[in-house]
Amino acid sequence: MGNADEKTTFDEKPLRNSSEDAQRLEDAGRRMSTADELTALSGIEDTAASKAAWLITITISLGNFLFVLVTLGASLGHELSSSEQEMVTSLTSGGALVGAIFAGLIADKFGRRWPIWCACAVFVIRTVLQTAAHSVAQFAVGRFIVGLGVGSAAMIVPLYIGEIAPAKYRGRMIAFSNCSVTFGQFIASAIGAGLAQVKGEGWRGTVGIGAAPAIALAVMLLWCPESPRQLVAHGQTDRAEEVFLKIYPTSTHEQRQAKKTAIEMSIHEATSSMAGESLWSTFRRIFTTPATARAVAVACITMAISQLGGFNTLMYYSAKLFAIVGFSNATAVAITVSATNFIFSIVNLALVDKFGRRILMIIGLLGMTITLSIAAVSFQFIPIDLKTLEVQSDTVGWPGTLVLVCIILYVGFYSSGVATIAWIGTELIPMEVRALGTMLNTVTCWSTNIIIASTFLSMMKGLTPTGAFGFYTGIYFVGWLFIIFCYPDVKGMPLEAIREVFRHGFGVRYSKQWRKENKHTPKVVQQHFGH
Ligand SMILES: O[C@H]1[C@H](O)[C@@H](O)[C@H](O)[C@@H](O)[C@H]1O
C-alpha cells in the first residue's frame, strides 16, 4: 500500500525499447477501435498482480465485517419483544437503504474512500448514542444510525474493490469482501447467544469497545489509494499511473499508459466529461441508454433474486424457524446455518474466477429450488399450530430433520452462488454510471430485504409454511431461468471491455465468444510488443 497522501514516488524500471514500444502503442491506439482491444493489446492484465492489491482488498473488506458484526450488539439488557425486534431489524435495514443512497450520491464527486470514512464516523457516533441509551427509542435511533454505516459500506466496498482489482482476480476479491460479511454474521450469531446472557449494564462496555476497530479502519484507509478509474475519470492521470504501478508492479510504463487510455476511451464513448456532469444527467443516462439500462437491470434483478427468495429470514428468524420444526436447541442450529453460509462463501471465492459467475449461479439456483421445494413439502407433515406458529409435538420427526438437512444444503447452494455474485454484479455497470448503478443495486438489496423480513411471519401464518416456502421456491425457479437467458459471464474481462457486452442484447453469447478469443491474450501481446 502507499503512503497517506498518495504522493509516493516509484522507482520506474528501465524500459526495453521504450520509445519504440511507445510508438507502437500509439499506432495501436490509433488502430484500435475499442477500449477493450487496447487493454487486451497492452497485456497489462496478464502481468502479475501485487500483494498490495490484496492488502487493499483486505482493508476495505474490514468495513463490511465491522458493520455487519455490529448489527448484533446489545439488547438494552433485556430480551426484546418480537415487535421490538421487528422494529429494530427494519430500522437497521431502513438506515442501510438511506446509507447506500448517500454513498452512491457522493462516491463520484468525492471518491470511493469518503463513504467508508463517513461510515466509520457514523459508527463512532452510534457507539456513543447506544452506549448511553436508556430507552428503546434511543436504542432504535442508534440502530438506524448503524444502518447508515452498514448500507454505505455495503454499497461502496464491492464497487471500490472491483475498480482496484486486476481483471482475473476481480471475482474472488469482491467475494472476499462478502466473506467478511458472512464471517461477521457467523461471529454475530455465535456471540449473540452469549451476549443475551450478559445481565445488567455489562453490554454497554461491549458496545463501547466496538468503536475502536472503526477508528482503526478509518486510519488504515489513508494508506489505500483512490480507485484508479475514479482518478482517470477526474483527469488525475499521473496519480492513476501510480496506483496502476502498485496494482500491476511488473507492468511496463506503456502498458499502464494503455490501461489509462483504455479507461479514458471507455468513458468518452459515453460522455465527454464525467466530472462536469450533474447527478441527474447521470441518473437519466441509466434509463435512456439501452445497453446501460440492461447492465444495471441485470445487476439489480440478480440482487432481487438473491433477497426475495427469503434467505435472510434465516439470518433473522432461524432460531424461531427451527423451533417451529421441533428443535429445542434452536440457537445451536442457527449457528450451524451461519457457519455453513460462511464456509460456502469461501467456496465461492475459490471458484468464481475459475468457473465463472454463470455456472455457479445456474447450479446454485437449481439446487436451491430443489432443496427448498423438498423442505416445503416436508412442512406438510409437521403438526404446526398456525396461530402461534408452534409445533404440537415433543419430538423431532423425520420431516423436521429433512427440513433441517434441506435448509443446510440450500444455504450451501445460496452462499456459493447468487449470494456473493449479486455483489460482484457491480462489474457489469459501466464507469460513468457505476456509482449510481451500484447504489441502485444496493437499494434493491435493502428494499427487498425489508419486504421479506417484514412479511415472513405473516406469510408463514397466512400461507402456511408450505405455502411460504413454495413461494420462495418459485422466486428461485424464475431466477434460474433469468440467469440462463440474461446473465452474461464477464469473468476475466477488463472492466472497460464489459460495456461492449450489453451492446449485444444481454451479451450471453457475446461474452462466451469473447472468452474463447481472449484465452491466449499473451500471444497477442507477444506479437505486438515482443515481450
Ligand atoms: O452472503 C450473503 C450476501 O451478502 C447477501 O446479500 C446477504 O443478504 C446475506 O445476509 C449474506 O449472508
PDB file of N, CA and C in Angstrom, residues 101-136:
ATOM      1  N   ILE A 101     -27.895   5.115  -0.414  1.00  0.00           N
ATOM      2  CA  ILE A 101     -28.208   6.230  -1.325  1.00  0.00           C
ATOM      3  C   ILE A 101     -27.176   7.349  -1.136  1.00  0.00           C
ATOM      4  N   PHE A 102     -26.898   7.648   0.123  1.00  0.00           N
ATOM      5  CA  PHE A 102     -25.934   8.702   0.431  1.00  0.00           C
ATOM      6  C   PHE A 102     -24.575   8.374  -0.203  1.00  0.00           C
ATOM      7  N   ALA A 103     -24.110   7.134   0.006  1.00  0.00           N
ATOM      8  CA  ALA A 103     -22.797   6.744  -0.524  1.00  0.00           C
ATOM      9  C   ALA A 103     -22.783   6.835  -2.047  1.00  0.00           C
ATOM     10  N   GLY A 104     -23.899   6.413  -2.674  1.00  0.00           N
ATOM     11  CA  GLY A 104     -23.970   6.445  -4.132  1.00  0.00           C
ATOM     12  C   GLY A 104     -23.900   7.870  -4.663  1.00  0.00           C
ATOM     13  N   LEU A 105     -24.490   8.806  -3.907  1.00  0.00           N
ATOM     14  CA  LEU A 105     -24.530  10.184  -4.382  1.00  0.00           C
ATOM     15  C   LEU A 105     -23.176  10.884  -4.249  1.00  0.00           C
ATOM     16  N   ILE A 106     -22.381  10.470  -3.252  1.00  0.00           N
ATOM     17  CA  ILE A 106     -21.113  11.200  -3.089  1.00  0.00           C
ATOM     18  C   ILE A 106     -19.902  10.483  -3.704  1.00  0.00           C
ATOM     19  N   ALA A 107     -20.078   9.204  -4.088  1.00  0.00           N
ATOM     20  CA  ALA A 107     -18.911   8.401  -4.499  1.00  0.00           C
ATOM     21  C   ALA A 107     -18.212   8.924  -5.747  1.00  0.00           C
ATOM     22  N   ASP A 108     -18.956   9.545  -6.675  1.00  0.00           N
ATOM     23  CA  ASP A 108     -18.304  10.055  -7.875  1.00  0.00           C
ATOM     24  C   ASP A 108     -17.622  11.386  -7.607  1.00  0.00           C
ATOM     25  N   LYS A 109     -18.270  12.197  -6.798  1.00  0.00           N
ATOM     26  CA  LYS A 109     -17.733  13.535  -6.577  1.00  0.00           C
ATOM     27  C   LYS A 109     -16.517  13.499  -5.639  1.00  0.00           C
ATOM     28  N   PHE A 110     -16.634  12.756  -4.561  1.00  0.00           N
ATOM     29  CA  PHE A 110     -15.575  12.792  -3.551  1.00  0.00           C
ATOM     30  C   PHE A 110     -14.675  11.562  -3.557  1.00  0.00           C
ATOM     31  N   GLY A 111     -14.989  10.589  -4.372  1.00  0.00           N
ATOM     32  CA  GLY A 111     -14.125   9.402  -4.435  1.00  0.00           C
ATOM     33  C   GLY A 111     -14.711   8.254  -3.646  1.00  0.00           C
ATOM     34  N   ARG A 112     -14.065   7.087  -3.835  1.00  0.00           N
ATOM     35  CA  ARG A 112     -14.613   5.865  -3.250  1.00  0.00           C
ATOM     36  C   ARG A 112     -14.309   5.727  -1.760  1.00  0.00           C
ATOM     37  N   ARG A 113     -13.318   6.459  -1.256  1.00  0.00           N
ATOM     38  CA  ARG A 113     -12.971   6.257   0.151  1.00  0.00           C
ATOM     39  C   ARG A 113     -13.852   7.038   1.111  1.00  0.00           C
ATOM     40  N   TRP A 114     -14.366   8.191   0.662  1.00  0.00           N
ATOM     41  CA  TRP A 114     -15.132   9.034   1.597  1.00  0.00           C
ATOM     42  C   TRP A 114     -16.362   8.362   2.199  1.00  0.00           C
ATOM     43  N   PRO A 115     -17.109   7.600   1.387  1.00  0.00           N
ATOM     44  CA  PRO A 115     -18.264   6.936   2.014  1.00  0.00           C
ATOM     45  C   PRO A 115     -17.846   6.007   3.149  1.00  0.00           C
ATOM     46  N   ILE A 116     -16.638   5.395   3.030  1.00  0.00           N
ATOM     47  CA  ILE A 116     -16.214   4.494   4.112  1.00  0.00           C
ATOM     48  C   ILE A 116     -15.840   5.321   5.346  1.00  0.00           C
ATOM     49  N   TRP A 117     -15.164   6.456   5.115  1.00  0.00           N
ATOM     50  CA  TRP A 117     -14.853   7.309   6.265  1.00  0.00           C
ATOM     51  C   TRP A 117     -16.140   7.787   6.939  1.00  0.00           C
ATOM     52  N   CYS A 118     -17.120   8.160   6.120  1.00  0.00           N
ATOM     53  CA  CYS A 118     -18.399   8.605   6.712  1.00  0.00           C
ATOM     54  C   CYS A 118     -18.998   7.464   7.543  1.00  0.00           C
ATOM     55  N   ALA A 119     -18.915   6.228   6.993  1.00  0.00           N
ATOM     56  CA  ALA A 119     -19.479   5.091   7.723  1.00  0.00           C
ATOM     57  C   ALA A 119     -18.765   4.918   9.061  1.00  0.00           C
ATOM     58  N   CYS A 120     -17.439   5.112   9.058  1.00  0.00           N
ATOM     59  CA  CYS A 120     -16.681   4.971  10.312  1.00  0.00           C
ATOM     60  C   CYS A 120     -17.142   6.031  11.323  1.00  0.00           C
ATOM     61  N   ALA A 121     -17.322   7.273  10.813  1.00  0.00           N
ATOM     62  CA  ALA A 121     -17.739   8.356  11.706  1.00  0.00           C
ATOM     63  C   ALA A 121     -19.113   8.050  12.297  1.00  0.00           C
ATOM     64  N   VAL A 122     -20.009   7.627  11.426  1.00  0.00           N
ATOM     65  CA  VAL A 122     -21.374   7.294  11.834  1.00  0.00           C
ATOM     66  C   VAL A 122     -21.348   6.202  12.906  1.00  0.00           C
ATOM     67  N   PHE A 123     -20.430   5.291  12.698  1.00  0.00           N
ATOM     68  CA  PHE A 123     -20.322   4.162  13.605  1.00  0.00           C
ATOM     69  C   PHE A 123     -19.881   4.608  15.008  1.00  0.00           C
ATOM     70  N   VAL A 124     -18.947   5.551  15.030  1.00  0.00           N
ATOM     71  CA  VAL A 124     -18.484   6.045  16.330  1.00  0.00           C
ATOM     72  C   VAL A 124     -19.621   6.809  17.026  1.00  0.00           C
ATOM     73  N   ILE A 125     -20.343   7.627  16.254  1.00  0.00           N
ATOM     74  CA  ILE A 125     -21.469   8.384  16.821  1.00  0.00           C
ATOM     75  C   ILE A 125     -22.496   7.412  17.412  1.00  0.00           C
ATOM     76  N   ARG A 126     -22.775   6.386  16.635  1.00  0.00           N
ATOM     77  CA  ARG A 126     -23.757   5.394  17.095  1.00  0.00           C
ATOM     78  C   ARG A 126     -23.302   4.741  18.391  1.00  0.00           C
ATOM     79  N   THR A 127     -21.981   4.492  18.477  1.00  0.00           N
ATOM     80  CA  THR A 127     -21.476   3.828  19.676  1.00  0.00           C
ATOM     81  C   THR A 127     -21.755   4.683  20.904  1.00  0.00           C
ATOM     82  N   VAL A 128     -21.492   5.994  20.755  1.00  0.00           N
ATOM     83  CA  VAL A 128     -21.733   6.898  21.877  1.00  0.00           C
ATOM     84  C   VAL A 128     -23.220   6.865  22.249  1.00  0.00           C
ATOM     85  N   LEU A 129     -24.067   7.003  21.206  1.00  0.00           N
ATOM     86  CA  LEU A 129     -25.511   7.028  21.459  1.00  0.00           C
ATOM     87  C   LEU A 129     -25.995   5.739  22.123  1.00  0.00           C
ATOM     88  N   GLN A 130     -25.517   4.629  21.551  1.00  0.00           N
ATOM     89  CA  GLN A 130     -26.065   3.361  22.011  1.00  0.00           C
ATOM     90  C   GLN A 130     -25.534   2.998  23.401  1.00  0.00           C
ATOM     91  N   THR A 131     -24.275   3.402  23.646  1.00  0.00           N
ATOM     92  CA  THR A 131     -23.719   3.107  24.961  1.00  0.00           C
ATOM     93  C   THR A 131     -24.495   3.873  26.030  1.00  0.00           C
ATOM     94  N   ALA A 132     -24.972   5.075  25.640  1.00  0.00           N
ATOM     95  CA  ALA A 132     -25.682   5.889  26.625  1.00  0.00           C
ATOM     96  C   ALA A 132     -27.193   5.634  26.610  1.00  0.00           C
ATOM     97  N   ALA A 133     -27.658   4.736  25.762  1.00  0.00           N
ATOM     98  CA  ALA A 133     -29.105   4.564  25.597  1.00  0.00           C
ATOM     99  C   ALA A 133     -29.780   3.978  26.832  1.00  0.00           C
ATOM    100  N   HIS A 134     -30.878   4.601  27.212  1.00  0.00           N
ATOM    101  CA  HIS A 134     -31.634   4.063  28.342  1.00  0.00           C
ATOM    102  C   HIS A 134     -33.045   3.675  27.945  1.00  0.00           C
ATOM    103  N   SER A 135     -33.459   4.120  26.740  1.00  0.00           N
ATOM    104  CA  SER A 135     -34.814   3.767  26.327  1.00  0.00           C
ATOM    105  C   SER A 135     -34.764   3.049  24.992  1.00  0.00           C
ATOM    106  N   VAL A 136     -35.848   2.357  24.703  1.00  0.00           N
ATOM    107  CA  VAL A 136     -35.898   1.655  23.426  1.00  0.00           C
ATOM    108  C   VAL A 136     -35.802   2.677  22.286  1.00  0.00           C
TER     109      VAL A 136
END
